[in-house]
């Protein structure tokens, strides 16, 4: 034990030092993780893509999901009803890995976060839900326009 009375930690016993150090380490880890959940649901801000629905066979039925191409960022379209479509960013809100379709929802191959067809987190690595884009339908043209 040092005789220095002006040194940091002077007068603190080993047990107090370890308790304080552990609390500081936990605080630092939580701060590095932001809100403690990890990640955010933000998505690309410059998306404006028109999708011809007939090009994606899986969108022919309610519950169908398709990864669309040509949007400049990975996007999945979900047919939510006979007339409604939803579009989600496939950029994982945890650390940015591209999420894949898995069953009736999505799964991130990096740490295993899973999401349902509404983009909500359902299991695996705790994170936020998938970012959802705005979708406008044009039934006459058989297209949807996805925008951020
Ligand atoms: S990047 Fe970690 S769960 Fe997707």
Coordinates of N, CA and C and ligand atoms in Angstrom, one line a residue:
X1 N 0.8 -1.2 0.0 CA 0.0 0.0 0.0 C 0.9 1.2 0.0
X2 N 0.6 2.2 -0.8 CA 1.3 3.4 -0.9 C 1.1 4.3 0.2
X3 N 2.1 5.1 0.5 CA 2.0 6.1 1.6 C 1.5 7.4 1.0
X4 N 1.3 7.6 -0.2 CA 0.9 8.8 -0.8 C -0.5 9.2 -0.5
X5 N -0.7 10.3 0.2 CA -2.1 10.7 0.6 C -2.7 11.6 -0.4
X6 N -1.9 12.1 -1.4 CA -2.5 13.0 -2.5 C -2.8 12.2 -3.8
X7 N -2.4 11.0 -3.9 CA -2.6 10.2 -5.1 C -4.1 9.8 -5.3
X8 N -4.5 9.7 -6.6 CA -5.9 9.3 -6.8 C -6.1 8.0 -6.1
X9 N -7.2 7.8 -5.4 CA -7.5 6.6 -4.8 C -7.0 6.4 -3.4
X10 N -6.2 7.4 -3.0 CA -5.6 7.4 -1.7 C -6.7 7.3 -0.6
X11 N -6.6 6.4 0.3 CA -7.6 6.3 1.4 C -8.7 5.4 1.0
X12 N -8.7 4.8 -0.2 CA -9.7 3.9 -0.7 C -9.2 2.5 -0.6
X13 N -9.9 1.7 0.1 CA -9.5 0.3 0.2 C -9.7 -0.5 -1.1
X14 N -9.2 -1.7 -1.1 CA -9.3 -2.5 -2.4 C -10.7 -2.8 -2.7
X15 N -11.6 -3.1 -1.8 CA -13.0 -3.4 -2.0 C -13.7 -2.2 -2.6
X16 N -13.5 -1.0 -2.0 CA -14.1 0.2 -2.5 C -13.6 0.5 -3.9
X17 N -12.3 0.3 -4.1 CA -11.7 0.6 -5.5 C -12.4 -0.3 -6.5
X18 N -12.5 -1.6 -6.2 CA -13.1 -2.5 -7.2 C -14.5 -2.2 -7.5
X19 N -15.3 -1.9 -6.4 CA -16.7 -1.5 -6.6 C -16.9 -0.3 -7.5
X20 N -16.1 0.7 -7.2 CA -16.1 1.9 -8.0 C -15.7 1.7 -9.5
X21 N -14.6 0.9 -9.6 CA -14.1 0.6 -11.0 C -15.2 -0.1 -11.8
X22 N -15.8 -1.1 -11.2 CA -16.8 -1.9 -11.9 C -18.0 -1.0 -12.3
X23 N -18.4 -0.1 -11.4 CA -19.6 0.7 -11.7 C -19.2 1.7 -12.9
X24 N -18.0 2.2 -12.9 CA -17.5 3.0 -14.0 C -17.4 2.3 -15.3
X25 N -17.0 1.0 -15.3 CA -16.8 0.2 -16.5 C -18.2 -0.1 -17.0
X26 N -19.2 -0.4 -16.2 CA -20.5 -0.7 -16.7 C -21.1 0.6 -17.3
X27 N -20.9 1.7 -16.6 CA -21.4 3.0 -17.2 C -20.8 3.3 -18.6
X28 N -19.5 3.0 -18.7 CA -18.9 3.3 -20.0 C -19.4 2.3 -21.1
X29 N -19.7 1.1 -20.7 CA -20.3 0.2 -21.7 C -21.7 0.6 -22.1
X30 N -22.5 1.0 -21.2 CA -23.8 1.4 -21.5 C -23.8 2.7 -22.4
X31 N -22.9 3.6 -22.1 CA -22.8 4.8 -22.8 C -22.4 4.5 -24.3
X32 N -21.5 3.5 -24.4 CA -21.1 3.2 -25.8 C -22.2 2.5 -26.6
X33 N -23.2 2.0 -25.9 CA -24.3 1.4 -26.6 C -25.5 2.3 -26.8
X34 N -25.3 3.6 -26.5 CA -26.4 4.6 -26.7 C -27.5 4.3 -25.7
X35 N -28.7 3.9 -26.2 CA -29.9 3.8 -25.4 C -29.9 2.4 -24.7
X36 N -28.9 1.6 -24.8 CA -28.8 0.3 -24.2 C -29.5 -0.7 -25.1
X37 N -30.3 -0.4 -26.1 CA -30.9 -1.3 -27.0 C -29.9 -1.6 -28.1
X38 N -29.3 -0.6 -28.6 CA -28.3 -0.8 -29.7 C -28.9 -0.5 -31.0
X39 N -28.4 0.5 -31.6 CA -28.9 0.8 -33.0 C -30.1 1.8 -33.0
X40 N -30.4 2.2 -34.2 CA -31.6 3.0 -34.4 C -32.3 2.6 -35.6
X41 N -33.5 3.1 -35.7 CA -34.4 2.7 -36.9 C -34.3 3.7 -38.0
X42 N -33.2 4.5 -38.0 CA -33.1 5.5 -39.1 C -32.8 4.7 -40.4
X43 N -33.2 5.3 -41.5 CA -33.0 4.7 -42.8 C -32.5 5.7 -43.8
X44 N -32.2 5.3 -45.0 CA -31.7 6.2 -46.0 C -32.7 7.3 -46.3
X45 N -32.2 8.5 -46.5 CA -33.1 9.7 -46.6 C -33.4 10.1 -48.0
X46 N -32.8 9.4 -49.0 CA -33.0 9.9 -50.3 C -33.5 8.8 -51.3
X47 N -34.4 8.0 -50.7 CA -35.0 6.9 -51.5 C -36.3 7.4 -52.2
X48 N -36.3 7.1 -53.5 CA -37.5 7.4 -54.3 C -37.6 6.4 -55.5
X49 N -38.3 5.3 -55.2 CA -38.2 4.2 -56.2 C -39.6 3.8 -56.6
X50 N -39.9 3.6 -57.8 CA -41.2 3.0 -58.3 C -41.0 1.5 -58.6
X51 N -41.9 0.7 -58.1 CA -41.8 -0.7 -58.2 C -43.0 -1.2 -59.0
X52 N -42.7 -2.0 -60.1 CA -43.8 -2.7 -60.8 C -44.0 -4.0 -60.1
X53 N -45.2 -4.1 -59.5 CA -45.5 -5.2 -58.6 C -45.5 -6.6 -59.4
X54 N -45.9 -6.6 -60.7 CA -45.9 -7.8 -61.4 C -44.5 -8.4 -61.6
X55 N -43.5 -7.7 -61.3 CA -42.1 -8.2 -61.4 C -41.7 -9.0 -60.2
X56 N -42.6 -9.0 -59.2 CA -42.2 -9.8 -58.0 C -43.4 -10.7 -57.6
X57 N -43.2 -12.0 -58.0 CA -44.3 -13.0 -57.9 C -44.7 -13.1 -56.4
X58 N -43.8 -13.0 -55.5 CA -44.2 -13.2 -54.1 C -45.2 -12.2 -53.6
X59 N -45.2 -11.0 -54.3 CA -46.2 -10.0 -53.8 C -47.6 -10.2 -54.4
X60 N -47.8 -11.3 -55.1 CA -49.1 -11.7 -55.6 C -50.0 -12.1 -54.5
X61 N -49.5 -12.5 -53.4 CA -50.4 -13.0 -52.3 C -50.1 -12.1 -51.0
X62 N -51.2 -12.0 -50.2 CA -51.1 -11.3 -49.0 C -50.1 -12.0 -48.0
X63 N -49.2 -11.2 -47.4 CA -48.1 -11.8 -46.6 C -46.8 -12.1 -47.4
X64 N -46.9 -11.9 -48.7 CA -45.7 -12.1 -49.5 C -44.7 -11.0 -49.3
X65 N -43.4 -11.4 -49.4 CA -42.3 -10.4 -49.2 C -41.4 -10.5 -50.3
X66 N -40.9 -9.4 -50.8 CA -39.9 -9.4 -51.9 C -38.8 -8.4 -51.6
X67 N -37.6 -8.7 -51.9 CA -36.5 -7.8 -51.9 C -36.5 -7.1 -53.2
X68 N -36.6 -5.8 -53.3 CA -36.7 -5.1 -54.5 C -35.3 -4.7 -55.0
X69 N -35.1 -4.5 -56.2 CA -33.8 -4.1 -56.8 C -33.9 -2.7 -57.4
X70 N -32.8 -2.0 -57.5 CA -32.8 -0.8 -58.2 C -33.1 0.4 -57.3
X71 N -33.2 0.3 -56.0 CA -33.5 1.4 -55.2 C -32.2 2.1 -54.6
X72 N -31.1 1.4 -54.8 CA -29.8 2.0 -54.3 C -29.5 1.6 -52.9
X73 N -30.5 1.0 -52.2 CA -30.3 0.5 -50.9 C -31.2 -0.7 -50.7
X74 N -30.8 -1.6 -49.9 CA -31.7 -2.9 -49.7 C -33.0 -2.6 -49.1
X75 N -34.1 -2.9 -49.8 CA -35.5 -2.6 -49.3 C -36.3 -3.9 -49.6
X76 N -37.2 -4.2 -48.6 CA -38.1 -5.3 -48.8 C -39.5 -4.7 -48.8
X77 N -40.4 -5.2 -49.7 CA -41.8 -4.8 -49.7 C -42.6 -6.0 -49.2
X78 N -43.5 -5.7 -48.4 CA -44.4 -6.7 -47.8 C -45.8 -6.4 -48.3
X79 N -46.5 -7.4 -48.8 CA -47.9 -7.2 -49.1 C -48.8 -7.4 -47.9
X80 N -49.2 -6.3 -47.3 CA -49.9 -6.3 -46.0 C -51.4 -6.7 -46.1
X81 N -52.0 -6.4 -47.2 CA -53.4 -6.7 -47.5 C -53.6 -6.8 -49.0
X82 N -54.8 -7.0 -49.4 CA -55.1 -7.0 -50.9 C -54.7 -5.7 -51.5
X83 N -54.8 -4.6 -50.8 CA -54.5 -3.3 -51.4 C -53.4 -2.5 -50.7
X84 N -52.8 -3.0 -49.7 CA -51.8 -2.3 -48.9 C -50.4 -3.0 -49.0
X85 N -49.4 -2.2 -49.3 CA -48.0 -2.6 -49.3 C -47.2 -1.8 -48.3
X86 N -46.2 -2.4 -47.7 CA -45.3 -1.7 -46.8 C -43.9 -2.0 -47.2
X87 N -43.0 -1.0 -47.0 CA -41.6 -1.1 -47.4 C -40.7 -0.8 -46.2
X88 N -39.7 -1.7 -46.1 CA -38.8 -1.6 -45.0 C -37.3 -1.6 -45.4
X89 N -36.5 -0.8 -44.8 CA -35.1 -0.8 -45.0 C -34.5 -2.2 -44.5
X90 N -33.7 -2.8 -45.3 CA -33.1 -4.0 -44.8 C -31.7 -3.8 -44.2
X91 N -31.4 -2.6 -43.8 CA -30.2 -2.2 -43.1 C -30.5 -2.4 -41.6
X92 N -29.8 -3.4 -41.0 CA -30.1 -3.7 -39.6 C -29.8 -2.5 -38.7
X93 N -30.8 -2.2 -37.9 CA -30.6 -1.1 -37.0 C -29.6 -1.3 -35.9
X94 N -29.1 -2.5 -35.8 CA -28.1 -2.8 -34.7 C -26.8 -2.3 -35.2
X95 N -26.2 -2.9 -36.3 CA -24.9 -2.5 -36.7 C -24.8 -2.4 -38.3
X96 N -25.9 -2.4 -39.0 CA -25.9 -2.1 -40.4 C -25.8 -3.3 -41.3
X97 N -25.8 -4.5 -40.9 CA -25.7 -5.6 -41.8 C -27.0 -5.7 -42.5
X98 N -26.9 -6.2 -43.8 CA -28.2 -6.4 -44.6 C -29.0 -7.6 -44.0
X99 N -30.2 -7.3 -43.7 CA -31.1 -8.3 -43.1 C -31.7 -9.1 -44.3
X100 N -32.0 -10.3 -44.0 CA -32.6 -11.2 -45.1 C -34.0 -11.6 -44.7
X101 N -34.8 -12.0 -45.7 CA -36.1 -12.5 -45.5 C -36.0 -13.9 -44.8
X102 N -36.8 -14.1 -43.8 CA -36.7 -15.4 -43.1 C -38.2 -15.8 -42.7
X103 N -38.7 -16.8 -43.3 CA -40.1 -17.2 -43.0 C -41.0 -16.1 -43.4
X104 N -41.9 -15.7 -42.4 CA -42.8 -14.6 -42.6 C -42.3 -13.2 -42.2
X105 N -41.0 -13.1 -41.9 CA -40.4 -11.9 -41.4 C -39.0 -11.8 -41.9
X106 N -38.1 -11.3 -41.0 CA -36.7 -11.0 -41.4 C -35.8 -11.5 -40.3
X107 N -34.5 -11.8 -40.7 CA -33.5 -12.1 -39.7 C -32.2 -11.6 -40.2
X108 N -31.4 -11.0 -39.2 CA -30.1 -10.5 -39.5 C -29.1 -11.6 -39.3
X109 N -28.3 -11.8 -40.3 CA -27.3 -12.9 -40.2 C -26.1 -12.6 -39.3
X110 N -26.0 -11.4 -39.0 CA -24.8 -11.0 -38.2 C -24.9 -11.4 -36.7
X111 N -25.9 -10.9 -36.0 CA -26.1 -11.2 -34.6 C -27.4 -11.8 -34.3
X112 N -28.2 -12.1 -35.3 CA -29.4 -12.9 -35.1 C -30.7 -12.1 -34.8
X113 N -30.7 -10.8 -34.9 CA -31.9 -10.1 -34.6 C -33.0 -10.5 -35.6
X114 N -34.2 -10.7 -35.1 CA -35.3 -11.1 -36.0 C -36.4 -10.0 -35.9
X115 N -37.2 -9.9 -37.0 CA -38.2 -8.8 -37.1 C -39.4 -9.5 -37.8
X116 N -40.6 -9.0 -37.4 CA -41.8 -9.6 -38.1 C -42.1 -8.8 -39.4
X117 N -43.2 -9.1 -40.1 CA -43.5 -8.5 -41.3 C -43.9 -7.1 -41.2
X118 N -44.1 -6.6 -40.0 CA -44.4 -5.2 -39.7 C -43.1 -4.4 -39.4
X119 N -41.9 -5.1 -39.4 CA -40.7 -4.5 -39.1 C -40.3 -4.4 -37.7
X120 N -41.2 -4.9 -36.8 CA -40.9 -4.8 -35.4 C -39.9 -5.9 -34.9
X121 N -39.0 -5.5 -34.0 CA -38.1 -6.5 -33.5 C -38.8 -7.6 -32.7
X122 N -38.4 -8.8 -32.9 CA -39.1 -10.0 -32.3 C -38.2 -10.9 -31.5
X123 N -36.9 -10.8 -31.7 CA -36.0 -11.6 -30.9 C -34.6 -11.5 -31.4
X124 N -33.7 -12.3 -30.8 CA -32.3 -12.3 -31.1 C -31.7 -11.0 -30.5
X125 N -30.6 -10.6 -31.1 CA -29.9 -9.4 -30.6 C -30.9 -8.2 -30.5
X126 N -31.0 -7.7 -29.3 CA -31.9 -6.6 -29.0 C -31.6 -5.4 -29.8
X127 N -32.5 -4.8 -30.5 CA -32.3 -3.6 -31.3 C -33.7 -3.0 -31.6
X128 N -33.7 -1.9 -32.4 CA -34.9 -1.3 -32.7 C -35.5 -2.0 -33.9
X129 N -36.7 -1.6 -34.3 CA -37.4 -2.1 -35.5 C -36.7 -1.6 -36.8
X130 N -37.1 -2.2 -37.9 CA -36.6 -1.8 -39.2 C -37.3 -0.5 -39.6
X131 N -36.5 0.3 -40.2 CA -37.0 1.6 -40.7 C -38.1 1.4 -41.8
X132 N -39.2 2.1 -41.7 CA -40.3 1.9 -42.7 C -40.4 3.1 -43.6
X133 N -40.4 2.9 -44.9 CA -40.6 3.9 -45.8 C -42.0 4.2 -46.1
X134 N -42.3 5.4 -46.7 CA -43.6 5.7 -47.1 C -43.9 5.0 -48.5
X135 N -45.1 4.5 -48.6 CA -45.5 3.8 -49.8 C -46.8 4.4 -50.4
X136 N -46.8 4.7 -51.7 CA -48.0 5.2 -52.4 C -48.3 4.2 -53.5
X137 N -49.5 3.7 -53.5 CA -49.9 2.7 -54.5 C -50.6 3.4 -55.7
X138 N -50.4 2.8 -56.9 CA -51.1 3.2 -58.1 C -51.7 1.9 -58.7
X139 N -52.9 1.6 -58.3 CA -53.5 0.4 -58.7 C -53.7 0.3 -60.2
X140 N -53.9 1.4 -60.8 CA -54.1 1.4 -62.3 C -52.9 1.0 -63.0
X141 N -51.7 1.5 -62.5 CA -50.5 1.2 -63.2 C -49.9 -0.1 -62.6
X142 N -50.4 -0.6 -61.5 CA -49.8 -1.8 -60.9 C -48.4 -1.5 -60.3
X143 N -48.3 -0.3 -59.8 CA -47.0 0.1 -59.2 C -47.2 0.7 -57.8
X144 N -46.1 0.7 -57.0 CA -46.0 1.4 -55.8 C -44.8 2.3 -55.9
X145 N -44.8 3.4 -55.2 CA -43.7 4.3 -55.1 C -43.3 4.4 -53.7
X146 N -42.0 4.1 -53.5 CA -41.4 4.1 -52.1 C -40.5 5.3 -51.9
X147 N -40.8 6.0 -50.9 CA -40.0 7.2 -50.6 C -39.7 7.3 -49.1
X148 N -38.6 8.1 -48.8 CA -38.2 8.3 -47.4 C -38.6 9.6 -46.9
Ligands
LIG1 S1 -26.0 -6.2 -37.2 FE1 -26.2 -7.1 -35.2 S2 -28.2 -8.0 -35.3 FE2 -27.9 -7.1 -37.2

